[in-house]
Structures are given as structure tokens and as C-alpha cells.
PDB file of C-alpha atoms in Angstrom:
ATOM      1  CA  UNK S   1     -19.139 -41.782   5.651  1.00 60.00           C
ATOM      2  CA  UNK S   2     -19.770 -38.164   5.065  1.00 71.00           C
ATOM      3  CA  UNK S   3     -17.800 -35.107   4.315  1.00 73.00           C
ATOM      4  CA  UNK S   4     -19.063 -33.122   7.301  1.00 79.00           C
ATOM      5  CA  UNK S   5     -15.679 -33.145   9.035  1.00 81.00           C
ATOM      6  CA  UNK S   6     -13.740 -31.885   6.026  1.00 80.00           C
ATOM      7  CA  UNK S   7     -12.416 -28.348   6.245  1.00 78.00           C
ATOM      8  CA  UNK S   8     -12.868 -26.359   3.090  1.00 79.00           C
ATOM      9  CA  UNK S   9     -10.760 -23.601   1.657  1.00 82.00           C
ATOM     10  CA  UNK S  10      -7.179 -23.273   0.586  1.00 83.00           C
ATOM     11  CA  UNK S  11      -4.242 -24.804   2.405  1.00 79.00           C
ATOM     12  CA  UNK S  12      -2.703 -22.443   4.944  1.00 77.00           C
ATOM     13  CA  UNK S  13       0.991 -22.759   5.679  1.00 76.00           C
ATOM     14  CA  UNK S  14       2.515 -21.983   9.055  1.00 78.00           C
ATOM     15  CA  UNK S  15       5.056 -19.211   9.325  1.00 72.00           C
ATOM     16  CA  UNK S  16       5.442 -16.108   7.225  1.00 61.00           C
ATOM     17  CA  UNK S  17       3.006 -15.404   4.473  1.00 61.00           C
ATOM     18  CA  UNK S  18       4.302 -16.241   1.022  1.00 58.00           C
ATOM     19  CA  UNK S  19       3.990 -13.541  -1.589  1.00 60.00           C
ATOM     20  CA  UNK S  20       2.571 -14.680  -4.889  1.00 60.00           C
ATOM     21  CA  UNK S  21       5.419 -13.234  -6.860  1.00 59.00           C
ATOM     22  CA  UNK S  22       7.882 -10.507  -6.184  1.00 61.00           C
ATOM     23  CA  UNK S  23       8.560  -8.098  -8.987  1.00 64.00           C
ATOM     24  CA  UNK S  24      12.061  -8.492 -10.330  1.00 70.00           C
ATOM     25  CA  UNK S  25      14.137  -5.393 -10.641  1.00 74.00           C
ATOM     26  CA  UNK S  26      15.558  -4.920 -14.087  1.00 78.00           C
ATOM     27  CA  UNK S  27      19.283  -4.453 -14.210  1.00 80.00           C
ATOM     28  CA  UNK S  28      20.460  -1.466 -16.127  1.00 80.00           C
ATOM     29  CA  UNK S  29      23.198  -2.060 -18.648  1.00 78.00           C
ATOM     30  CA  UNK S  30      26.319  -0.045 -18.124  1.00 76.00           C
ATOM     31  CA  UNK S  31      27.233   2.223 -20.972  1.00 71.00           C
ATOM     32  CA  UNK S  32      30.783   2.021 -22.233  1.00 66.00           C
ATOM     33  CA  UNK S  33      32.612   5.231 -22.754  1.00 65.00           C
ATOM     34  CA  UNK S  34      34.355   5.516 -26.080  1.00 63.00           C
ATOM     35  CA  UNK S  35      36.955   7.755 -24.477  1.00 64.00           C
ATOM     36  CA  UNK S  36      38.021   4.939 -22.185  1.00 69.00           C
ATOM     37  CA  UNK S  37      38.514   2.595 -25.131  1.00 68.00           C
ATOM     38  CA  UNK S  38      40.629   5.148 -26.980  1.00 72.00           C
ATOM     39  CA  UNK S  39      42.819   5.857 -23.958  1.00 75.00           C
ATOM     40  CA  UNK S  40      43.303   2.128 -23.407  1.00 74.00           C
ATOM     41  CA  UNK S  41      44.399   1.700 -27.007  1.00 73.00           C
ATOM     42  CA  UNK S  42      46.904   4.536 -26.682  1.00 75.00           C
ATOM     43  CA  UNK S  43      48.342   3.096 -23.486  1.00 73.00           C
ATOM     44  CA  UNK S  44      48.587  -0.340 -25.088  1.00 71.00           C
ATOM     45  CA  UNK S  45      50.451   1.038 -28.100  1.00 72.00           C
ATOM     46  CA  UNK S  46      52.829   2.990 -25.852  1.00 72.00           C
ATOM     47  CA  UNK S  47      53.536  -0.074 -23.726  1.00 70.00           C
ATOM     48  CA  UNK S  48      54.203  -2.225 -26.776  1.00 68.00           C
ATOM     49  CA  UNK S  49      56.693   0.306 -28.097  1.00 66.00           C
ATOM     50  CA  UNK S  50      58.541   0.222 -24.789  1.00 59.00           C
ATOM     51  CA  UNK S  51      58.263  -3.562 -24.596  1.00 56.00           C
ATOM     52  CA  UNK S  52      60.490  -4.214 -27.604  1.00 55.00           C
ATOM     53  CA  UNK S  53      63.528  -2.996 -25.725  1.00 54.00           C
ATOM     54  CA  UNK S  54      62.614  -4.944 -22.594  1.00 60.00           C
ATOM     55  CA  UNK S  55      61.966  -8.258 -24.361  1.00 62.00           C
ATOM     56  CA  UNK S  56      65.426  -9.686 -23.713  1.00 65.00           C
ATOM     57  CA  UNK S  57      65.324  -8.714 -20.050  1.00 69.00           C
ATOM     58  CA  UNK S  58      61.881 -10.254 -19.647  1.00 66.00           C
ATOM     59  CA  UNK S  59      63.005 -13.496 -21.318  1.00 65.00           C
ATOM     60  CA  UNK S  60      66.069 -13.706 -19.069  1.00 70.00           C
ATOM     61  CA  UNK S  61      63.944 -13.148 -15.970  1.00 72.00           C
ATOM     62  CA  UNK S  62      61.537 -15.908 -17.016  1.00 73.00           C
ATOM     63  CA  UNK S  63      64.293 -18.424 -17.688  1.00 72.00           C
ATOM     64  CA  UNK S  64      66.075 -17.591 -14.452  1.00 76.00           C
ATOM     65  CA  UNK S  65      62.843 -17.987 -12.480  1.00 76.00           C
ATOM     66  CA  UNK S  66      62.286 -21.405 -14.086  1.00 75.00           C
ATOM     67  CA  UNK S  67      65.797 -22.457 -13.148  1.00 77.00           C
ATOM     68  CA  UNK S  68      65.212 -21.308  -9.569  1.00 75.00           C
ATOM     69  CA  UNK S  69      62.023 -23.375  -9.337  1.00 74.00           C
ATOM     70  CA  UNK S  70      63.811 -26.450 -10.677  1.00 73.00           C
ATOM     71  CA  UNK S  71      66.624 -25.963  -8.164  1.00 71.00           C
ATOM     72  CA  UNK S  72      64.107 -25.640  -5.328  1.00 71.00           C
ATOM     73  CA  UNK S  73      62.397 -28.867  -6.393  1.00 68.00           C
ATOM     74  CA  UNK S  74      65.737 -30.682  -6.491  1.00 67.00           C
ATOM     75  CA  UNK S  75      66.819 -29.300  -3.129  1.00 68.00           C
ATOM     76  CA  UNK S  76      63.694 -30.436  -1.244  1.00 73.00           C
ATOM     77  CA  UNK S  77      64.501 -32.965   1.434  1.00 78.00           C
ATOM     78  CA  UNK S  78      63.180 -36.462   0.899  1.00 80.00           C
ATOM     79  CA  UNK S  79      61.614 -37.433   4.216  1.00 86.00           C
ATOM     80  CA  UNK S  80      60.557 -40.919   3.112  1.00 88.00           C
ATOM     81  CA  UNK S  81      62.063 -43.968   4.746  1.00 92.00           C
ATOM     82  CA  UNK S  82      64.028 -46.577   2.800  1.00 93.00           C
ATOM     83  CA  UNK S  83      61.072 -48.965   2.959  1.00 95.00           C
ATOM     84  CA  UNK S  84      58.734 -46.303   1.546  1.00 94.00           C
ATOM     85  CA  UNK S  85      61.143 -45.569  -1.289  1.00 93.00           C
ATOM     86  CA  UNK S  86      61.491 -49.285  -2.083  1.00 96.00           C
ATOM     87  CA  UNK S  87      57.711 -49.745  -1.982  1.00 97.00           C
ATOM     88  CA  UNK S  88      57.140 -46.854  -4.388  1.00 95.00           C
ATOM     89  CA  UNK S  89      59.813 -48.170  -6.740  1.00 96.00           C
ATOM     90  CA  UNK S  90      58.307 -51.673  -6.693  1.00 97.00           C
ATOM     91  CA  UNK S  91      54.788 -50.374  -7.306  1.00 96.00           C
ATOM     92  CA  UNK S  92      56.063 -48.161 -10.148  1.00 96.00           C
ATOM     93  CA  UNK S  93      57.747 -51.168 -11.789  1.00 96.00           C
ATOM     94  CA  UNK S  94      54.647 -53.335 -11.371  1.00 96.00           C
ATOM     95  CA  UNK S  95      52.481 -50.597 -12.870  1.00 95.00           C
ATOM     96  CA  UNK S  96      54.846 -50.365 -15.854  1.00 94.00           C
ATOM     97  CA  UNK S  97      54.767 -54.130 -16.300  1.00 92.00           C
ATOM     98  CA  UNK S  98      50.945 -54.233 -16.193  1.00 89.00           C
ATOM     99  CA  UNK S  99      50.693 -51.393 -18.693  1.00 89.00           C
ATOM    100  CA  UNK S 100      53.090 -53.087 -21.088  1.00 88.00           C
ATOM    101  CA  UNK S 101      51.213 -56.394 -20.844  1.00 82.00           C
ATOM    102  CA  UNK S 102      47.915 -54.634 -21.375  1.00 78.00           C
ATOM    103  CA  UNK S 103      49.236 -52.701 -24.356  1.00 83.00           C
ATOM    104  CA  UNK S 104      50.646 -55.799 -26.058  1.00 84.00           C
ATOM    105  CA  UNK S 105      47.318 -57.618 -26.300  1.00 83.00           C
ATOM    106  CA  UNK S 106      44.686 -56.641 -28.810  1.00 87.00           C
ATOM    107  CA  UNK S 107      41.003 -56.902 -27.965  1.00 89.00           C
ATOM    108  CA  UNK S 108      40.756 -60.144 -29.919  1.00 93.00           C
ATOM    109  CA  UNK S 109      43.627 -61.673 -27.908  1.00 90.00           C
ATOM    110  CA  UNK S 110      42.072 -60.568 -24.619  1.00 87.00           C
ATOM    111  CA  UNK S 111      38.744 -62.185 -25.534  1.00 92.00           C
ATOM    112  CA  UNK S 112      40.529 -65.400 -26.555  1.00 94.00           C
ATOM    113  CA  UNK S 113      42.445 -65.533 -23.242  1.00 90.00           C
ATOM    114  CA  UNK S 114      39.263 -64.846 -21.281  1.00 90.00           C
ATOM    115  CA  UNK S 115      37.404 -67.649 -23.070  1.00 91.00           C
ATOM    116  CA  UNK S 116      40.306 -70.048 -22.416  1.00 92.00           C
ATOM    117  CA  UNK S 117      40.210 -69.131 -18.744  1.00 90.00           C
ATOM    118  CA  UNK S 118      36.462 -69.761 -18.615  1.00 86.00           C
ATOM    119  CA  UNK S 119      36.981 -73.081 -20.374  1.00 86.00           C
ATOM    120  CA  UNK S 120      39.413 -74.243 -17.690  1.00 87.00           C
ATOM    121  CA  UNK S 121      36.937 -73.579 -14.872  1.00 84.00           C
ATOM    122  CA  UNK S 122      34.983 -76.486 -13.402  1.00 80.00           C
ATOM    123  CA  UNK S 123      31.348 -77.103 -14.306  1.00 77.00           C
ATOM    124  CA  UNK S 124      29.885 -75.669 -11.115  1.00 72.00           C
ATOM    125  CA  UNK S 125      30.784 -72.218 -12.471  1.00 68.00           C
ATOM    126  CA  UNK S 126      28.526 -72.768 -15.490  1.00 69.00           C
ATOM    127  CA  UNK S 127      25.204 -70.941 -15.647  1.00 72.00           C
ATOM    128  CA  UNK S 128      22.452 -73.472 -14.932  1.00 71.00           C
ATOM    129  CA  UNK S 129      19.725 -73.962 -17.502  1.00 75.00           C
ATOM    130  CA  UNK S 130      16.336 -72.945 -16.200  1.00 79.00           C
ATOM    131  CA  UNK S 131      13.067 -73.730 -17.878  1.00 75.00           C
ATOM    132  CA  UNK S 132      12.108 -76.032 -20.704  1.00 75.00           C
ATOM    133  CA  UNK S 133      14.614 -76.881 -23.327  1.00 60.00           C
TER     134      UNK S 133
END
């Protein structure tokens, strides 16, 4: 068994040649103009001065828009059938019942109930002993 048939050299990949490493272009940081900051501050101050008078109007618009949304939600047509409504109501009640039962028991009580349940099971559910002892 000889190494006569072995091709030497580096591994050549099919397709386009792969560059060793492309040089990354450095991103230039943008310089902030101080003039822009000052003009923004002036505009902000001017708007705040005008805002005091418009506060009540803005509050009224917000509350009226909330009321409109609530009215729209109430006015939506319920396209569910009676059976679907009853099913949802039943599942909601069952969920509530399960949550209440779960909340009533402490961890200690849950472990006690689980052990009692395991104690009631027949022997073929027991883990068999394997090995000496």
C-alpha cells in the first residue's frame, strides 16, 4: 500500500475563486450640527408653549376616540352559532373551576394527593426491583 496515487497540494474548490479576505470599508461617523440641536430646542419650546392651550382639546379628542373604539367593539356582529357560544361558555366555566381547584391546594397537599393516588394503584404499576438486594 503506497502513496503513489495520492494527489498532493491544496484542496481546490469548484466554482468561483474564494478571496482570502476582503478589506472592510470603514464607516464614517456622521457629524452632528450644533445648529440643528439649537433649532430643535427652540421649536420644542415654542410647541410646548402652544400646547398648554390645546391640552383640554387634546384630552377631549383622546377620550372621544376611546369611546368610539369601545362602541365599535360593542357593535360588532357576533357570527357564532348558539352551539359555539354554549361551548365557549362551558369551557370558560371549566377553566375557572380548574384554576380555583389548583389555587386552593398547596404543594404539600398536591404531593399528598398524588401519593394517595399512587397507593391505590395495583401492584403491576410498581417499579420492579432489578439486581441483587
